[in-house]
Structures are given as structure tokens and as C-alpha cells.
Amino acid sequence: MTSAATSPPAKAYLSHVERTADSPRDTDLHPVTLQSITQPVPHVRLLRLRIDNAENGIVFQAGQWLDVHIPGIAEAGGFTIVSDPSKAVKSPQPGIQTSSANNYDEDFKPYIELAIQRSPRYAPAAWAWQEGNPSSNILRTTLHVRVGGNFVWPPRNGPTPERAVFVAGGVGINPFMSMLSHMDATNTWPKGGVTLMYGSKTAAHRINQDPSDSTDVLFFSKLWALSNRNPGHMQLKLFLTGTTIRNASDSLHEQSDLIAKRRDTAVRTWNCRMDLSYIRRVLINHDDDKYLDKAVSKNTIVYVCGPQAMTDTFVEEIQRMGVISPVSVLCEKWW
């Protein structure tokens, strides 16, 4: 996690371990077994890893990633955890709050989930995407994983902020899924709530009234459920760019049919690209947000995770706005 504004000049290819050499990581390697593979969207597979040492589980903070050591591949993969930390332990552990009944179930088997984008040139991802029947090829494979990273919720330095704005682009949604699931499971939402601004290269007509039918936006059905289960704590603002290149400032009121028909929901969608003018509106509470507590906005933190150009631009420009302290703008750089 960093508050630096820009990336260094492009270098030769660096492995995940080289890129994260300065990041905190645990010393222990944990054995896990690949339990299941699903494909929530065409370009992402969701891997569930059963933790072999069920009694101890694996303790991590929401937003962290794993070093993943795969048999036969020299390079360790780096993948962000998308599941709630309480799902990785069988019983309450120090530093892990949970309200989930599963953690008191003797039959509950702790697990971690990873969302892996198709990437044929990246050997660890290609392993998860090999053709054929995954059940016969890679299921039940034993892997070894190590927890690392400091792009976490709650932030490690200072008190928990009173309000959070999460800005995600594409698979940059991954760490936020763990963070939001953790807040939901433990009911530890910040006092002023969380606004998730999520950009996706999906056409608006692909977002249906039934979230379970909307298969093009990664984790849309889960985010829909989280938003509507916690209307006083969370709002999802979805920016769909599959059919337009306009900016949000040009079409703030041109929302998709979904929002036009569902005014009762804590989900807002726009057929346009997310831009800085709209992020500024959210930060200063000049938004149509009736779900979150507007009385608390000064102690706000912004997390940004997405493609390199988006992350660099947004972090630098948000820091320059003067709306919040530059040190309160955090980002994850996984390229």
C-alpha cells in the first residue's frame, strides 16, 4: 500500500516476488488444497483453496495477497485474496473478528478464495486457466501459500477512518471484495459508510434486473447483495464503459435502465467512464447519496486499485484536490 502518486519508469519484467520485495509478508508457508474452480465472468476464474491445517487456519487482513507456490512452476504467483478473513479460520483467532456461525461449526472447513484473470503469458495464472476439465487436471493439487501486503482494511497506521471511498477498475475490485465482506461479516462499517466506485468494461444492457443474470461484471451479484443488505453503510456506484467513452461529468444524470427502475436500491449505475469530477463530488458529499451519513466526512480515506494508468492518474489528482490529506489516498500497485 502506498500514497505515492506515480509509478517509476517502465523496467524489464519483474516477478511478483521481485515487485513486492519491500512489502511485508509472513515467514510461514501454508499448505492448501485446490478444492473448486468456478468462472463468475468469462475472463476470471475463482479458486477456492481449502486450508490443510484446519485447526490453525490462516490469519490475514482483508485486502492482502498470497504468494502462491505451484508444483512445477519456479515462479511464485501473486494473487489477491477475495474472501472474508473469518472464512480462513475455524474458530476465533487474535485479530480476527467474526460473527459468522460457520466459525463455530465443527464441520466447517476453512478456506481462502482467489480471483485469477486469464493471462496466458503469466505462468501461475496460465496454470489456473489450462484447457480441459479442471477436475481432472488440477483439482486437489496441493499448493503452498504465504500472506503478504499492506493494502488492508482497517488501515495499519492511525485510527480507523470515519468514512471510506473505494475506487476500483476491472480486477482491481479484488481486494475490496475481501474488505467489504469483512465489514459485512463483522458489522464493523466505518461510521460514515463506504462508497465503492467501480468501473467495468461492460455494456449497460448486460446489467439485468436480476443480479444473478448479470454475468459480465465481476462480483456484481455479491456487491448488489452487500449494498442492499447494508443500505446505511455501503453504496455501489457502477460505471459501465462497454458502449461509451464519455466521462461521468458529461452524463451524470444518464443512468442505465437498472437504476431508473430500481430507486429503492443502494446501487447506482452510469453508462460512462468514471472521472475525477465525479470522485470529487463524492468526496465533498455533493452527490445524490441518501444512504450514507453525510454528517461525517472530514476523516475520509480513499483506496484506489486498478490498471496502472488509472491508478497513477487518480491518486495524483485526488491528492492535488485538497479535499482530503494526501496521506489519506492509498493505492495497490500490482503491475
PDB file of C-alpha atoms in Angstrom, residues 70 79 116-120 122-130:
ATOM      1  CA  ILE A  70       2.587 -24.200  -7.631  1.00  0.00           C
ATOM      2  CA  PHE A  79      -2.936 -13.181  -6.263  1.00  0.00           C
ATOM      3  CA  ILE A 116      -7.484 -15.093 -11.215  1.00  0.00           C
ATOM      4  CA  GLN A 117      -7.736 -13.258 -14.524  1.00  0.00           C
ATOM      5  CA  ARG A 118      -6.917 -15.057 -17.753  1.00  0.00           C
ATOM      6  CA  SER A 119      -3.271 -14.278 -18.552  1.00  0.00           C
ATOM      7  CA  PRO A 120      -1.602 -16.819 -20.850  1.00  0.00           C
ATOM      8  CA  TYR A 122       1.878 -15.352 -16.705  1.00  0.00           C
ATOM      9  CA  ALA A 123       2.731 -18.938 -15.793  1.00  0.00           C
ATOM     10  CA  PRO A 124       0.930 -19.103 -12.414  1.00  0.00           C
ATOM     11  CA  ALA A 125      -2.287 -17.704 -13.934  1.00  0.00           C
ATOM     12  CA  ALA A 126      -1.952 -19.896 -17.020  1.00  0.00           C
ATOM     13  CA  TRP A 127      -1.814 -22.923 -14.712  1.00  0.00           C
ATOM     14  CA  ALA A 128      -5.240 -21.996 -13.317  1.00  0.00           C
ATOM     15  CA  TRP A 129      -6.553 -21.459 -16.856  1.00  0.00           C
ATOM     16  CA  GLN A 130      -5.284 -24.603 -18.564  1.00  0.00           C
TER      17      GLN A 130
END
